[in-house]
Coordinates of C-alpha atoms in Angstrom, one line a residue:
M1 CA 0.0 0.0 0.0
P2 CA 1.7 3.2 -1.1
I3 CA 1.5 5.8 1.7
G4 CA 3.0 9.2 1.2
K5 CA 5.5 11.0 3.4
G6 CA 4.2 12.5 6.6
T7 CA 0.9 10.6 6.5
K8 CA -0.3 9.3 9.9
I9 CA -2.7 6.4 10.3
W10 CA -4.0 6.4 13.8
H11 CA -4.2 2.8 15.2
P12 CA -3.9 1.0 11.9
E13 CA -4.6 -2.3 13.7
L14 CA -8.2 -1.0 14.2
S15 CA -8.7 -0.1 10.5
N16 CA -9.0 -2.0 7.3
I17 CA -6.9 -0.4 4.5
H18 CA -6.5 -2.4 1.3
P19 CA -2.9 -2.8 0.1
D20 CA -3.9 -1.4 -3.3
A21 CA -5.2 1.9 -1.9
R22 CA -3.0 4.9 -2.6
I23 CA -2.7 7.6 0.1
G24 CA -0.9 10.8 -0.5
E25 CA 1.4 12.9 1.7
D26 CA 0.6 14.6 5.0
C27 CA -2.8 12.9 5.4
R28 CA -4.5 12.0 8.7
I29 CA -6.5 8.7 8.7
H30 CA -8.2 8.0 12.0
S31 CA -9.0 4.7 13.5
H32 CA -11.8 2.3 12.5
V33 CA -11.7 3.4 8.9
W34 CA -12.3 1.0 6.0
I35 CA -10.6 1.9 2.7
G36 CA -11.0 -0.5 -0.3
E37 CA -8.9 -1.3 -3.3
D38 CA -8.6 1.2 -6.1
V39 CA -9.2 4.1 -3.7
F40 CA -7.0 7.2 -4.3
I41 CA -6.5 9.7 -1.5
G42 CA -4.6 12.9 -2.4
D43 CA -2.3 15.0 -0.2
R44 CA -3.3 16.7 3.1
V45 CA -6.6 14.7 3.3
K46 CA -8.2 14.1 6.8
V47 CA -10.5 11.1 7.2
E48 CA -12.2 10.9 10.6
A49 CA -13.0 7.7 12.5
F50 CA -15.6 5.1 11.4
T51 CA -15.6 6.1 7.7
F52 CA -16.3 3.6 4.9
I53 CA -14.6 4.2 1.6
P54 CA -15.2 1.4 -0.9
P55 CA -13.4 0.8 -4.2
L56 CA -13.4 3.5 -6.9
V57 CA -13.6 6.5 -4.6
T58 CA -11.2 9.4 -5.2
L59 CA -10.5 12.1 -2.6
L60 CA -8.4 14.8 -4.1
D61 CA -6.0 17.2 -2.2
D62 CA -7.2 19.0 1.0
V63 CA -10.5 17.1 1.4
F64 CA -12.0 16.7 4.9
V65 CA -14.2 13.7 5.6
G66 CA -16.0 13.7 9.0
P67 CA -16.7 10.7 11.2
H68 CA -19.1 8.0 10.2
V69 CA -19.3 9.1 6.5
T70 CA -20.3 6.3 4.1
F71 CA -19.4 6.3 0.5
T72 CA -21.2 3.8 -1.8
N73 CA -20.2 2.4 -5.2
D74 CA -23.2 0.1 -6.1
K75 CA -26.7 1.4 -6.9
N76 CA -28.2 -2.1 -6.9
P77 CA -26.2 -4.2 -4.5
P78 CA -24.9 -6.8 -4.8
S79 CA -24.5 -6.2 -8.6
G80 CA -20.8 -7.0 -8.8
R81 CA -17.8 -4.9 -9.7
A82 CA -18.8 -4.5 -13.4
N83 CA -21.7 -2.2 -12.2
W84 CA -19.8 -0.2 -9.6
L85 CA -19.6 3.5 -10.2
P86 CA -16.7 5.8 -9.3
T87 CA -17.1 8.8 -7.0
I88 CA -14.8 11.8 -6.9
V89 CA -14.5 14.5 -4.2
R90 CA -12.6 17.5 -5.6
E91 CA -10.0 19.6 -3.9
G92 CA -10.9 21.4 -0.7
A93 CA -14.3 19.8 -0.3
S94 CA -15.6 19.0 3.2
I95 CA -18.1 16.3 4.1
G96 CA -19.8 16.5 7.5
A97 CA -20.3 13.7 10.0
G98 CA -22.7 10.9 9.1
A99 CA -23.2 11.9 5.5
T100 CA -23.9 9.2 2.9
I101 CA -22.6 9.7 -0.6
L102 CA -24.3 7.6 -3.3
P103 CA -22.3 6.0 -6.2
G104 CA -21.2 7.9 -9.3
I105 CA -21.3 11.3 -7.5
T106 CA -18.9 14.2 -8.0
I107 CA -18.5 16.7 -5.2
G108 CA -17.1 19.9 -6.5
R109 CA -14.1 21.9 -5.4
N110 CA -14.6 23.7 -2.0
A111 CA -18.1 22.3 -1.7
R112 CA -19.5 21.6 1.8
V113 CA -21.8 18.6 2.6
G114 CA -23.7 19.0 5.8
A115 CA -23.7 16.5 8.6
G116 CA -26.2 13.7 8.0
A117 CA -26.8 14.7 4.3
V118 CA -27.7 12.0 1.8
V119 CA -26.0 13.1 -1.5
T120 CA -28.0 11.7 -4.5
K121 CA -26.7 14.1 -7.2
D122 CA -23.5 15.9 -8.1
V123 CA -22.6 18.8 -5.9
Q124 CA -21.4 21.9 -7.7
P125 CA -18.2 23.7 -6.6
D126 CA -18.4 26.3 -3.8
V127 CA -21.9 25.4 -2.6
V128 CA -23.3 24.0 0.7
V129 CA -25.7 21.1 0.6
C130 CA -27.6 19.5 3.4
G131 CA -30.7 17.3 4.1
N132 CA -32.1 14.1 2.7
P133 CA -31.9 14.2 -0.2
A134 CA -29.2 16.8 -0.1
M135 CA -30.2 20.2 -1.6
V136 CA -28.3 23.4 -2.1
H137 CA -28.6 25.5 1.1
N138 CA -26.5 28.4 -0.1
H139 CA -23.4 29.4 -1.9
R140 CA -20.2 29.8 0.0

């Protein structure tokens, strides 16, 4: 598992990080995190405890992921890998505690996802979304 310089994984024995996941430099990965294969995490990313990141999720530089966030990759589980959809979180975005991100979503640069939100559609850059389903609350 390639892990960048300066990255700290708190209590790795309490997490499940696939050897094929790529984690950039100066990241903070807290305990009880599940990171699947083919996950890419950029530089200076912080992932809080109890987060689930399945295969095909990309978190670009300077992303914050709060505790208990769940990313998904399968709209019709268990459909199998051929039907999984990639998710991307662009630079500087922040995802609040307990949010759920459905498969195939792009969260734009510097966007904010409120705690507990269920993201069912792409999130444009520089907006704040919250609720279930997540809706634009305001622009940053």
